[in-house]
Coordinates of C-alpha atoms in Angstrom, one line a residue:
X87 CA -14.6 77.6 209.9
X88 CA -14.9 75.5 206.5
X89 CA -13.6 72.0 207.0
X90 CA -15.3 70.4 204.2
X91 CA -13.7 70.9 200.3
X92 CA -15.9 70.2 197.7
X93 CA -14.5 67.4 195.6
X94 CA -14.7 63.4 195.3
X95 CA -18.3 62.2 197.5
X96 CA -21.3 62.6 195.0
X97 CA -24.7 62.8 196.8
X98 CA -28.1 63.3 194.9
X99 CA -30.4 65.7 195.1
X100 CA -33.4 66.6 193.1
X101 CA -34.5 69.3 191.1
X102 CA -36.5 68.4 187.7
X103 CA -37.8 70.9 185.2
X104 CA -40.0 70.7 182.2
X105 CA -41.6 73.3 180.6
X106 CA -42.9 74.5 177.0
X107 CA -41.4 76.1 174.1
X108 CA -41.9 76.4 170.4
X109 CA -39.7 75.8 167.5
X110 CA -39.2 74.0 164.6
X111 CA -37.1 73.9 160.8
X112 CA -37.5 74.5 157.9
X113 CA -36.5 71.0 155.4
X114 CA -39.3 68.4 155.3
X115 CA -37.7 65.2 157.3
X116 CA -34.8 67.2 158.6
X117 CA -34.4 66.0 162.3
X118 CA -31.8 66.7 164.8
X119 CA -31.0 64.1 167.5
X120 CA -28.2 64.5 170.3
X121 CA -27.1 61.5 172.2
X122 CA -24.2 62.6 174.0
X123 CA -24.5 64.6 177.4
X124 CA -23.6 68.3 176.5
X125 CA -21.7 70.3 179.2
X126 CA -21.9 73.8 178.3
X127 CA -20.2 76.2 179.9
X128 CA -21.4 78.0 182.8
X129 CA -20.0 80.2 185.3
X130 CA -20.5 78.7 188.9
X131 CA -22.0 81.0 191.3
X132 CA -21.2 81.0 195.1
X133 CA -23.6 81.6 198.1
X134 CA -22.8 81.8 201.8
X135 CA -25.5 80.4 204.0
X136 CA -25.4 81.5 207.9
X137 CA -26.9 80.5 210.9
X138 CA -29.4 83.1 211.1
X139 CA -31.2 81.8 207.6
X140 CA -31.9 78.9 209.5
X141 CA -34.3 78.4 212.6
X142 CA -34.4 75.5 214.8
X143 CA -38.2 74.0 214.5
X144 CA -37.5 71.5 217.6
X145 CA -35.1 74.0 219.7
X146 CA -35.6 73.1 223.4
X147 CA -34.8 75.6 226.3
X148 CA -30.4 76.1 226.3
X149 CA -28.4 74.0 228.9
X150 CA -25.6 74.8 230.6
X151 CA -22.2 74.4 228.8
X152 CA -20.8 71.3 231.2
X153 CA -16.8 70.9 229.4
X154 CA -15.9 67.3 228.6
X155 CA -12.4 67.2 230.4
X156 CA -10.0 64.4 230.1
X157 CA -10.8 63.1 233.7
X158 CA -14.2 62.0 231.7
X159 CA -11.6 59.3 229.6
X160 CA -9.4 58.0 232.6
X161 CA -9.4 54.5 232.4
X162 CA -9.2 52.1 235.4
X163 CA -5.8 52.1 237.3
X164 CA -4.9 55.2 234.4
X165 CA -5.5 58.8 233.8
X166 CA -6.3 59.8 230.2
X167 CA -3.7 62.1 228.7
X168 CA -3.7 64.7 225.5
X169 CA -1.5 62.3 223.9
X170 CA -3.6 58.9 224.1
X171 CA -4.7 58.0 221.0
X172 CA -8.3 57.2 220.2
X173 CA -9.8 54.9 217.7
X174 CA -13.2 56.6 215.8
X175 CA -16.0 54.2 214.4
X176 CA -13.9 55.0 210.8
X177 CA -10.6 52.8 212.2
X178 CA -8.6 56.1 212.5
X179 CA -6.9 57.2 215.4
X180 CA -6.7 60.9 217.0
X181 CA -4.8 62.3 219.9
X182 CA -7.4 62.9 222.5
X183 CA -6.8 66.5 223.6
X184 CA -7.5 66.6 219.7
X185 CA -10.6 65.1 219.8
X186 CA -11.9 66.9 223.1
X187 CA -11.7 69.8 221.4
X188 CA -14.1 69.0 218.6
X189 CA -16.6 67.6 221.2
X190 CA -16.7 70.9 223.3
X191 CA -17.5 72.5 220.1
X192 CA -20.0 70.5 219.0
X193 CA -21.3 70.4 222.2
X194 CA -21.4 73.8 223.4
X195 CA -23.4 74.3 220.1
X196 CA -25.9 71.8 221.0
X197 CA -26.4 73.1 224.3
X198 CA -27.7 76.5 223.2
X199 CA -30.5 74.6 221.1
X200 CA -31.4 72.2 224.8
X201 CA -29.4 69.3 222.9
X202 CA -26.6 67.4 224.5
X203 CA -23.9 64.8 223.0
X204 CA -24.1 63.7 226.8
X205 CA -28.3 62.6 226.4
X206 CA -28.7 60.5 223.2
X207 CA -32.0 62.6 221.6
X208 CA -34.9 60.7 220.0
X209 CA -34.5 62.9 216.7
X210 CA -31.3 65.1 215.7
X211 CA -31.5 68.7 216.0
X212 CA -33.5 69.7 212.7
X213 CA -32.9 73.2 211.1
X214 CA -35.1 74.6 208.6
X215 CA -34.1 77.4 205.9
X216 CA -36.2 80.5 206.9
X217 CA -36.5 81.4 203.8
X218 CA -39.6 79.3 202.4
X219 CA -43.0 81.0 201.0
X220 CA -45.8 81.4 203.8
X221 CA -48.8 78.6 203.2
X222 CA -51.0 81.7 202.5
X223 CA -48.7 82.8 199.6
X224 CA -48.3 79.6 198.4
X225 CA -52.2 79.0 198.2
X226 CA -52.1 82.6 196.5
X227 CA -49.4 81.1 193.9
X228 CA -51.5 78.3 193.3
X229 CA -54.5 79.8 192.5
X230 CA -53.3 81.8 189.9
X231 CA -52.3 79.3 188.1
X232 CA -55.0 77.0 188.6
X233 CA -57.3 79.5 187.5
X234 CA -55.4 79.6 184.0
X235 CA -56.2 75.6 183.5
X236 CA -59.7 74.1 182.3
X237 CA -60.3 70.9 183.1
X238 CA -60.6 68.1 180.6
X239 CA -64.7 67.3 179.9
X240 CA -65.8 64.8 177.1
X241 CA -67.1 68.1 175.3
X242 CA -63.6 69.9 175.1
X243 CA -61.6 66.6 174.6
X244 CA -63.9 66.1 170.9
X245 CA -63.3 69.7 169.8
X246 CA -59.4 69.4 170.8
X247 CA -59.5 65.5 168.4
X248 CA -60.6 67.3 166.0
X249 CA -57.6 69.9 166.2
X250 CA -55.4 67.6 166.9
X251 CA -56.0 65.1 164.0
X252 CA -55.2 68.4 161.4
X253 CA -51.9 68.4 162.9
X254 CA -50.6 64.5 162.5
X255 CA -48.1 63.9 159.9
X256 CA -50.0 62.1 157.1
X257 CA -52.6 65.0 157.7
X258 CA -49.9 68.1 157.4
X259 CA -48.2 66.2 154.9
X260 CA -51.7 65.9 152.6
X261 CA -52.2 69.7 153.5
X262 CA -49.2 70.8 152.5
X263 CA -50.2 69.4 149.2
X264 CA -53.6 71.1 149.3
X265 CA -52.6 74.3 150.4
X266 CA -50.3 74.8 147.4
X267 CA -54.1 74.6 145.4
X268 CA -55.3 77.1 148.0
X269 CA -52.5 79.6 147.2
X270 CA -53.9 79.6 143.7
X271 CA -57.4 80.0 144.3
X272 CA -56.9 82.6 146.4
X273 CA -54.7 84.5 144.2
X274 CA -57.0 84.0 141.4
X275 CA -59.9 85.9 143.8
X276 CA -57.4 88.8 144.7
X277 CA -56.8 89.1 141.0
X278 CA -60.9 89.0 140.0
X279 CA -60.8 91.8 142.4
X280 CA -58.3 93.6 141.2
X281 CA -58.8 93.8 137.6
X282 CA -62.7 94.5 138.9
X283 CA -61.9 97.9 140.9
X284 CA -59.2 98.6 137.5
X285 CA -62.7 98.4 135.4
X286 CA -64.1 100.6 138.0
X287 CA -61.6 103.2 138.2
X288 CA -62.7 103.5 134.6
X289 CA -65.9 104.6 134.8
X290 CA -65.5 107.3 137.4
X291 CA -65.3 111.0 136.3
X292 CA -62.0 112.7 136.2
X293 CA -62.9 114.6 139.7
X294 CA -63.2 111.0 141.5
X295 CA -60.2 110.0 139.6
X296 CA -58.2 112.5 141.8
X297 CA -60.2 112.0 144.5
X298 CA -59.1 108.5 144.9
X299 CA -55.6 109.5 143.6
X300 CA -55.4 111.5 146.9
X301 CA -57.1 109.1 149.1
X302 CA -54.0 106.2 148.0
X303 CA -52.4 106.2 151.0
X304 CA -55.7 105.9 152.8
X305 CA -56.5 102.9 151.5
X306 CA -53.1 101.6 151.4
X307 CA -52.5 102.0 155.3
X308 CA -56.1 100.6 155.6
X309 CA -55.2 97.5 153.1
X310 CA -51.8 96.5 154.4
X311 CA -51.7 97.5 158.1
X312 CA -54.1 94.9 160.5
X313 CA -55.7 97.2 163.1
X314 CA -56.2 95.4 166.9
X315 CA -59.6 94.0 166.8
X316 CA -61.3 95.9 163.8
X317 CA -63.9 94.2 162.1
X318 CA -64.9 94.2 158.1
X319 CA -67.6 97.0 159.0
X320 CA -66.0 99.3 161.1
X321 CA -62.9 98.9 158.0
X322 CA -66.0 100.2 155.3
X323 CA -66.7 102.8 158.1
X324 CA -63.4 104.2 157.7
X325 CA -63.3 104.3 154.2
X326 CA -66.7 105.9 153.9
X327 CA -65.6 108.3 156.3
X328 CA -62.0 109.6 154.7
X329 CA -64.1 109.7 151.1
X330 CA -66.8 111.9 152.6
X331 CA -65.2 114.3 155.0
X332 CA -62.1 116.6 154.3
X333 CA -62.0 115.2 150.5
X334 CA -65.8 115.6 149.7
X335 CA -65.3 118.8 146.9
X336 CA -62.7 118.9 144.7
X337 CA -63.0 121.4 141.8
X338 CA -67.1 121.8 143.2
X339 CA -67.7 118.3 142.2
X340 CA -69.1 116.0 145.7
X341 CA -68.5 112.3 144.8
X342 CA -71.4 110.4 144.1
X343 CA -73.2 108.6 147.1
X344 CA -73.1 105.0 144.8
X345 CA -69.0 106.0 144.6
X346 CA -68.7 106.2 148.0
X347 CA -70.1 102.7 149.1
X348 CA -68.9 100.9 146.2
X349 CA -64.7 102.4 147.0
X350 CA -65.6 101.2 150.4
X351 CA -67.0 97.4 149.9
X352 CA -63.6 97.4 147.8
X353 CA -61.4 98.6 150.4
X354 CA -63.2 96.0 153.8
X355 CA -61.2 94.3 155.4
X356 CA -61.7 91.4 158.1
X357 CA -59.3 91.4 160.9
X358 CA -59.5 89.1 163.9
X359 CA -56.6 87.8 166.9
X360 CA -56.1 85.7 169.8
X361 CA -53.6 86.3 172.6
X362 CA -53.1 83.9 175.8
X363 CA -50.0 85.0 178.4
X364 CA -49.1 82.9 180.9
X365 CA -47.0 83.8 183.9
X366 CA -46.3 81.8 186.3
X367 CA -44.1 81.4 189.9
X368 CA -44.1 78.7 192.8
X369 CA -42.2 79.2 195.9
X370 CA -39.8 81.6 197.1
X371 CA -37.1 83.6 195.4
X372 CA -34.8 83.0 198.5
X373 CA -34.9 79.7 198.9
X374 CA -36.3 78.2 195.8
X375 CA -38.7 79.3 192.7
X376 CA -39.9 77.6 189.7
X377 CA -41.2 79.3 187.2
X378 CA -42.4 79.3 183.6
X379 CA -43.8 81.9 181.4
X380 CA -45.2 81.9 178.0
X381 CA -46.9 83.7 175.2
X382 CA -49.1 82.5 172.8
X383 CA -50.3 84.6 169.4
X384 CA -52.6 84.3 166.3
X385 CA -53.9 87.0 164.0
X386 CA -55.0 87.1 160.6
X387 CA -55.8 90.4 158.5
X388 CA -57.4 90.3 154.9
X389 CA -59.1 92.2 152.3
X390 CA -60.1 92.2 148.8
X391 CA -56.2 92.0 147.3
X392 CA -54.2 91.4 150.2
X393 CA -53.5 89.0 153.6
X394 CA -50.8 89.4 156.6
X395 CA -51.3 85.8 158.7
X396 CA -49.1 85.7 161.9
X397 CA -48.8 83.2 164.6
X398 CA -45.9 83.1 167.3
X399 CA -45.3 81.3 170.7
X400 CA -42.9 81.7 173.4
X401 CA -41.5 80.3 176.1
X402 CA -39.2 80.6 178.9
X403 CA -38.8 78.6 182.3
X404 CA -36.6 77.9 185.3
X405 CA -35.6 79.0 188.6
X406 CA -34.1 80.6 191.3
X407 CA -31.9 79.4 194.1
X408 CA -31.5 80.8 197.2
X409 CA -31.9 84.4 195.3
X410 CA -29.7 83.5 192.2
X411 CA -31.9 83.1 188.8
X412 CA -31.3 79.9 186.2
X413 CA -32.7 80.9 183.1
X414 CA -32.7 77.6 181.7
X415 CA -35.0 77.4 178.8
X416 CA -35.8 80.0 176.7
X417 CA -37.7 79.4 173.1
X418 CA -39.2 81.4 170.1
X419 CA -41.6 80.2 167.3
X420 CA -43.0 82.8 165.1
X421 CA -44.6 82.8 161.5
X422 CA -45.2 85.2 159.4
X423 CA -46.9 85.2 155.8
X424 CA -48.1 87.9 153.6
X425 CA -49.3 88.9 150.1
X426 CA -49.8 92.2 148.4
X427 CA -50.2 93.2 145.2
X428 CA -49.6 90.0 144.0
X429 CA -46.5 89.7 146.0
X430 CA -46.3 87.0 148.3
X431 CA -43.4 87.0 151.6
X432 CA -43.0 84.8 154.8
X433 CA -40.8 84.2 157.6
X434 CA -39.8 81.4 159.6
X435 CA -38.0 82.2 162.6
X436 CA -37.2 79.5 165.3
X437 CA -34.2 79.2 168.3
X438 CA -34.1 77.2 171.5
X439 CA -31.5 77.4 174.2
X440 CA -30.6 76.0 177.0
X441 CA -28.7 78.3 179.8
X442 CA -28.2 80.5 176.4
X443 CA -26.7 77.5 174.1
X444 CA -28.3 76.5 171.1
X445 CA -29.7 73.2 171.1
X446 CA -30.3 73.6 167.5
X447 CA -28.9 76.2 165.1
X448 CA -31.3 78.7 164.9
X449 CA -33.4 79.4 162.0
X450 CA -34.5 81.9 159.7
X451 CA -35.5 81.7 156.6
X452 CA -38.5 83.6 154.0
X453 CA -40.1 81.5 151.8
X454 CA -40.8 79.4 149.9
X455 CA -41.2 77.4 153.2
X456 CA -43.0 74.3 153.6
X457 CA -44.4 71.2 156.1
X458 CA -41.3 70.6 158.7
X459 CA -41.0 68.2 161.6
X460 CA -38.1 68.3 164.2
X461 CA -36.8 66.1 166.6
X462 CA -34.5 67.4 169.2
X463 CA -32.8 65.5 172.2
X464 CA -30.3 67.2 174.4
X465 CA -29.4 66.2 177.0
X466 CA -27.2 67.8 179.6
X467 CA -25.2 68.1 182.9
X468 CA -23.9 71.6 183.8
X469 CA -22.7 72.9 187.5
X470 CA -24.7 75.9 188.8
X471 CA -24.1 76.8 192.2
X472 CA -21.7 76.3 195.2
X473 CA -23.3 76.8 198.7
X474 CA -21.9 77.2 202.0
X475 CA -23.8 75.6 204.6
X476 CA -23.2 75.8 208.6
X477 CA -23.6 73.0 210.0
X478 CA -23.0 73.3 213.8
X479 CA -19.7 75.1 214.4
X480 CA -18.2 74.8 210.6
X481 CA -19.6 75.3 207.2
X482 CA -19.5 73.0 204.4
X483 CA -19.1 73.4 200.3
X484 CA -22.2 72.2 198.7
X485 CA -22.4 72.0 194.7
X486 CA -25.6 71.9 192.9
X487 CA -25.1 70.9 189.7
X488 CA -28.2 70.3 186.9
X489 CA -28.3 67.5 184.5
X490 CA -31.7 66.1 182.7
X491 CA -33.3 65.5 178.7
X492 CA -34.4 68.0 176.7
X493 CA -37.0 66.1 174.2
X494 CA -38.5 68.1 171.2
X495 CA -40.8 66.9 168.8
X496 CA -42.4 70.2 166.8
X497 CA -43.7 71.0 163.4
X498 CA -44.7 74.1 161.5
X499 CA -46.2 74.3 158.0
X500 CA -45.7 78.2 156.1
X501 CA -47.1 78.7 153.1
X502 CA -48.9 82.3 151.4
X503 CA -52.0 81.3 152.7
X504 CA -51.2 79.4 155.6
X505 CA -48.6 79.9 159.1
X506 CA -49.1 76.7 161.1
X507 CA -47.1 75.5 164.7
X508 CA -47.0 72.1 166.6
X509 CA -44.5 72.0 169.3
X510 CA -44.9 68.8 171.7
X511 CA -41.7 68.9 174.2
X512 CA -41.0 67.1 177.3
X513 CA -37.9 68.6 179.8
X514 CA -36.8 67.1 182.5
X515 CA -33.9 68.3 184.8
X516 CA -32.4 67.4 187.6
X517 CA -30.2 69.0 190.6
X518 CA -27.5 67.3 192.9
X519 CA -25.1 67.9 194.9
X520 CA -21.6 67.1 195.5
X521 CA -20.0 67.8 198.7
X522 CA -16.2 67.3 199.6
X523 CA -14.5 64.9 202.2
X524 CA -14.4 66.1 205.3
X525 CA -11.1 67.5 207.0
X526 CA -12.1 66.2 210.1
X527 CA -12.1 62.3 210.4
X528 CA -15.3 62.4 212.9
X529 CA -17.4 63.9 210.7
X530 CA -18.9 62.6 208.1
X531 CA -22.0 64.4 205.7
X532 CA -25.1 63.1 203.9
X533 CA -27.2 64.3 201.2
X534 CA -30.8 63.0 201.2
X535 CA -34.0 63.8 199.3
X536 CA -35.0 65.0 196.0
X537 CA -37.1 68.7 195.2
X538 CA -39.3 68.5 191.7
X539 CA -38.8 72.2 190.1
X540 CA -41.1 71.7 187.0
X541 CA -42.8 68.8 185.5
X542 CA -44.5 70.0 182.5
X543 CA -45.3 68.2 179.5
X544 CA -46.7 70.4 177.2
X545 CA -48.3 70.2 173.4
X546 CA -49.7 73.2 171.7
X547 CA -51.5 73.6 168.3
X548 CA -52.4 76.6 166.0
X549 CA -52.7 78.0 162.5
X550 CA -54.4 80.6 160.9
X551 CA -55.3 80.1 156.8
X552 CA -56.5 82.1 154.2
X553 CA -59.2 79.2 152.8
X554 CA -61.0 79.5 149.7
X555 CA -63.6 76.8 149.3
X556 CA -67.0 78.0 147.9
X557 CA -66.1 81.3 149.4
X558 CA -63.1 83.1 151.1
X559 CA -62.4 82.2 154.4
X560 CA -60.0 83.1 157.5
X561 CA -60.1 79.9 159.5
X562 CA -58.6 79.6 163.1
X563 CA -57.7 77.1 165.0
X564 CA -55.7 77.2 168.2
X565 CA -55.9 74.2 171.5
X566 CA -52.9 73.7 174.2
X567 CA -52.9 71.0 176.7
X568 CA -51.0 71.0 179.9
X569 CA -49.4 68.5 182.4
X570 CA -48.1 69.7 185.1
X571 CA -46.4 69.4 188.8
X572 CA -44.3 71.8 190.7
X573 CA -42.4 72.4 193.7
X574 CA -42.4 69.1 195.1
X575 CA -39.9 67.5 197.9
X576 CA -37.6 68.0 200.7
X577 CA -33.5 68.2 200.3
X578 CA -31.5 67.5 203.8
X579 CA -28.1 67.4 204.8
X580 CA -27.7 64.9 207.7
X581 CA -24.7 65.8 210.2
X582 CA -23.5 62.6 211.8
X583 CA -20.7 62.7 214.3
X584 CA -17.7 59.7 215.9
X585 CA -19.6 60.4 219.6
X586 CA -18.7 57.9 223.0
X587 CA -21.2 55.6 223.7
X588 CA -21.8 56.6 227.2
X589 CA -20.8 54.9 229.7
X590 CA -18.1 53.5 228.0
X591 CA -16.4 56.8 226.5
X592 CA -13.9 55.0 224.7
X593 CA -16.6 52.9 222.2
X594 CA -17.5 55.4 219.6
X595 CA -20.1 55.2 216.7
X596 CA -21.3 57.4 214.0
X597 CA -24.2 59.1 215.5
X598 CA -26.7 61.9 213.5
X599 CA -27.0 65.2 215.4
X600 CA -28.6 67.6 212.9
X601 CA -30.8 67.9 210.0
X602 CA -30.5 71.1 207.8
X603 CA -33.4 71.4 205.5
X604 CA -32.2 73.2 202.7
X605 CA -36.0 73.0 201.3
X606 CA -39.0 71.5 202.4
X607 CA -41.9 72.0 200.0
X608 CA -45.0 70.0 199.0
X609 CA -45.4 68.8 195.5
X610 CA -48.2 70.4 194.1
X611 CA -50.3 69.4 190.8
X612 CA -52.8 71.8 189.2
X613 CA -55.7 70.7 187.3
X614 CA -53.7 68.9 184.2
X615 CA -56.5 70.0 181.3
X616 CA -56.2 72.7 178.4
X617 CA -54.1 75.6 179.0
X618 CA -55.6 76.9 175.5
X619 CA -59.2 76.2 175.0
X620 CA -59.8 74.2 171.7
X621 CA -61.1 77.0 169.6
X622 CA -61.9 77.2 165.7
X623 CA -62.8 80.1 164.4
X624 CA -64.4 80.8 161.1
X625 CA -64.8 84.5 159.4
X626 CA -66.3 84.6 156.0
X627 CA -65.0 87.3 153.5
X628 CA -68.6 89.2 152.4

């Protein structure tokens, strides 16, 4: 039996979110800013709740059913009838044989947990959702992301200044300047190579001419294609190989030895990458579950005439609820610059949503790109879910709705030489409830308690650049830091009832006789350090 709608009565709970993403634009001092709460549309989801999902943690043994009768509300000198009319705590007035009713319910409910409307209890009857992660599962859960985080040391927190200080805006501002002189220089170098192998190819006898003539798309797979892990001297190794194996004669004439390694020091190539998952999940997919995964990437390939720099980062977090998934933020950052042949590319591409609405329009664009920060705010307040809970002998319409801040603050820098990512965001997100007026006057429902989801605040730094100094360079640098809490608080619906004051049966106050714990969870904080080690990386091109 439902006797409770779902409008009017707002009641809080809590349910906060913050989690990482990556993104960005494209227009030095182009910002975005949203003030106003956005509502996007969402289809709200319904769940039924029974009795069984829930277990009595202070159950006693089951009395006796003993009937309240109207006898029980004869008055002195007069016998209680159907029709008398009683006053509740509230000022209303029901017929009795109305109101006996409800208490046999109620009671006869009571009874089969040892509680009694008749014996005033020290604590209300408390049910628990069933559905809540085992403390060994939960230590499991814990640990794996725990083991993910490094804690802050005064050794790590000087590397990660000095990554952090590349990426302020005075400093990406001044780079963006000297990064434009970069992209010269190393042109220049590709060129000197260039026309050096063209000077080359000129001195080589006709049967090396088709030799290498053949071997094009050798060295043009080997040139513009980055290979997982492979290192400037297992890229000579190749060459070396392809020019003395299947292609050693041609016409009788075996390519000279001083051929061989002179094609393959012009053909190297240097090659390194970084990759850092993180998946994560607290709690329990049928009661509740944050969670928050991510992806971080970095690779830079070069040789002699050519460079393919790439650096990405993605995000998504949120939750479930009692076995329905939120996917509530989902992000993509990724950066992509190349040159061959004198021809230079790039791509920006960039989104953020929230429940699968833009909270910026999405971006992409090829270059020329340059230094770009964005500021983001949206905020929001969206229904998700409407839960039927039974409370005692009827159920009752909960909503969960989710409202919070989305703060961004990101920047990127692309360049030929260069693909460099900031983002810095801080999410929050609430749930609460609403819950309708009750269709019976001696009833009356609270909402108490709050339940942290995610709490993260995270900031996250890496490039990769094609340097020319003195010398060539690839130069990496990459550091993430972390802030976070999950999982945290307990969300109740209190049951209070119009009850007599025994003796006197006709005195009646609102009285609490159950507790349903929708969750019950214990905040929990991991180590808040470096997700991402602070890491620069240097490879010279010799």
């Amino acid at each position: 039996m439902r006797l409770f709608g779902r409008k009017k009565k707002l009641l809080t709970l809590g349910l906060c979110a913050l989690l990482s993403t990556t993104t960005g634009a494209v227009c030095f001092g182009q910002t975005k800013t949203q003030n106003k709460v956005n509502k996007p549309k969402f289809a709200m989801r319904k769940v039924t709740l029974k009795e069984m999902d829930f277990t009595a943690t202070n159950a006693l043994k089951p009395v006796a059913f003993k009937k309240f009768e109207l006898s029980d509300f004869d008055k002195v000198g007069k016998k209680a009838t159907s029709d008398m009319q009683l006053t509740l705590a509230n000022k209303k007035t029901v017929k009795l044989g109305d109101y006996l009713s409800f208490l046999n319910k109620a009671e006869q409910k009571l009874n089969s947990y040892g509680f009694s409307i008749r014996n005033k209890a020290k604590h209300p009857l408390t049910m628990t959702s069933k559905s809540n992660v085992s403390e060994a599962d939960f230590a499991k859960q814990r640990a794996h992301i725990s083991n993910l985080m490094t804690k802050v040391t005064p050794a790590t927190e000087q590397k990660a200044s000095a990554i952090v200080s590349k990426y302020t805006k005075a400093n990406l501002s001044n780079s963006s300047k000297s990064i434009k002189i970069n992209d010269v220089h190393i042109a220049k170098w590709q060129q000197a190579n260039s026309e050096h192998f063209t000077k080359y190819n000129q001195k080589i006898t006709p049967a090396e001419t088709k030799l290498l003539s053949e071997l094009q798309p050798v060295f043009k797979k080997l040139t513009a294609t980055p290979v997982k892990g492979q290192k400037y001297a297992d890229s000579v190794a190749i060459v070396k190989k392809e020019l003395t194996s299947a292609h050693e004669f041609i016409n009788g004439t075996k390519i000279s030895t001083s051929s061989v390694s002179t094609i393959a020091n012009l053909f190297k190539s240097w090659n390194w990458n970084y990759t850092q998952p993180w998946n994560w999940q607290l709690g329990n997919q049928g009661s509740v579950e944050a969670y928050v995964n991510g992806n971080y990437e970095v690779e830079g390939y070069a040789t002699m005439f050519s460079q393919n720099l790439h650096v990405k980062a993605a995000t998504q977090a949120g939750g479930y609820i009692f076995g329905n998934k939120f996917d509530l933020f989902d992000s993509h950052a990724e950066l992509t610059s190349a040159s061959f042949e004198n021809t230079s590319t790039g791509q920006v591409q960039l989104s953020a949503t929230f429940l699968g609405n833009d909270i910026f329009t999405p971006l992409n664009q090829s270059l020329p790109a340059d230094f770009q920060i964005i500021n983001a705010d949206y905020p929001y307040d969206v229904p998700l879910l409407d839960v039927t809970v039974p409370i005692l002998f009827f159920g009752v319409d909960v909503g969960l709705a989710t409202k919070g801040d989305f703060k961004a603050n990101m920047n990127f820098l692309l360049a030929p030489t260069t693909a460099s990512i900031n983002p810095a965001l801080k999410i929050s997100c609430t749930i609460y409830a609403t819950v309708g007026v009750s269709l019976l006057d001696e009833v009356e429902l609270d909402v108490s308690g709050t339940l942290n989801l995610i709490n993260e605040s995270f900031n996250l730094y890496g490039s990769v650049t094609l340097s020319f100094a003195n010398t060539p360079e690839l130069i990496f640098d990459y550091y993430a830091n972390d802030t976070l809490s999950l999982l945290g608080g307990e969300i109740d619906i209190i049951g209070k009832m119009n009850l007599p004051n025994f003796p006197d049966v006709w005195n009646l106050s609102w009285q609490q006789v159950a507790d349903y714990k929708l969750f019950s969870w214990p905040d929990w904080t991991p180590i808040n350090g470096d997700l991402i080690y602070p890491t620069e990386k240097i490879i010279p091109l010799k």
